[in-house]
Amino acid sequence: SSSSSSSSSSSSSSGIPLAHRDDSSSSSSESARLMHIEHKHGAHNYAPMPVVLTKGRKCEVWDVEGKRYLDFLSAYSAVNQGHSHPRIAAAAIKQMEQLSLTSRAFHNDKLGPYEKYITNLLGYDKVLPMNSGVEASETAVKLARRWAYDVKGVPNDMARVVFAEGNFWGRSIAAISSSTDPESYGGYGPHVPGFDIVPFDNLDALEEAVSDPNCAAFHVEPIQGEAGVVLPSNGD
């Protein structure tokens, strides 16, 4: 991810950010106070910019001093629809006032219609909703392994999943076990077995890897993001 995802705005009438705040010494006492609390009481698994946000509307966010920024990160695309989207906020409030959550121990009146809608939209037979990307990829690996044993006939505990070098899909044990970034996998072994790595955009290496009779799946980002926005060749 890019550290230039938020830019501070000046007094420009256009609203376009003209400066980037990259030094914590410029932070006000309130920002510094809040960052100190987070640093003292929170785990240090991120190194965020020294900006303490408190409000967002559409593509703009404001810090605790009222300084305005343009958000070019959009929570890693989770808020591509814009901050505080009125339709989404209204729908969330309406639903929470009626029924906040049901476990999968029960049916509810929203899940089935959603599953029908999304499978029809995307052309799939079934869907298994997940809360996050890493959960989705973990589930994909599980499904691939199960398919390999039940359908393909791979011997038990012998399934292999192929990943592209430079991948990033989360910070779970399985995700870091497929990583080639020492900052991701270093210090967390032993890692999950049965994962193979091939260079991104190398069809010869991929063909050799998936020709393994125990191969269950190839897990790949069509465009890599964490590795620096890496696009595959056209394949002509």
mmCIF file of C-alpha atoms in Angstrom, residues 9-15 18:
data_model
loop_
_atom_site.group_PDB
_atom_site.id
_atom_site.type_symbol
_atom_site.label_atom_id
_atom_site.label_comp_id
_atom_site.label_asym_id
_atom_site.label_seq_id
_atom_site.Cartn_x
_atom_site.Cartn_y
_atom_site.Cartn_z
ATOM 1 C CA SER A 9 -5.257 20.290 1.992
ATOM 2 C CA SER A 10 -4.176 23.895 2.080
ATOM 3 C CA SER A 11 -6.409 26.948 1.819
ATOM 4 C CA SER A 12 -6.751 26.455 -1.930
ATOM 5 C CA SER A 13 -10.275 27.353 -3.016
ATOM 6 C CA SER A 14 -10.292 24.372 -5.363
ATOM 7 C CA GLY A 15 -10.168 21.928 -2.445
ATOM 8 C CA LEU A 18 -1.340 20.986 -2.077
#
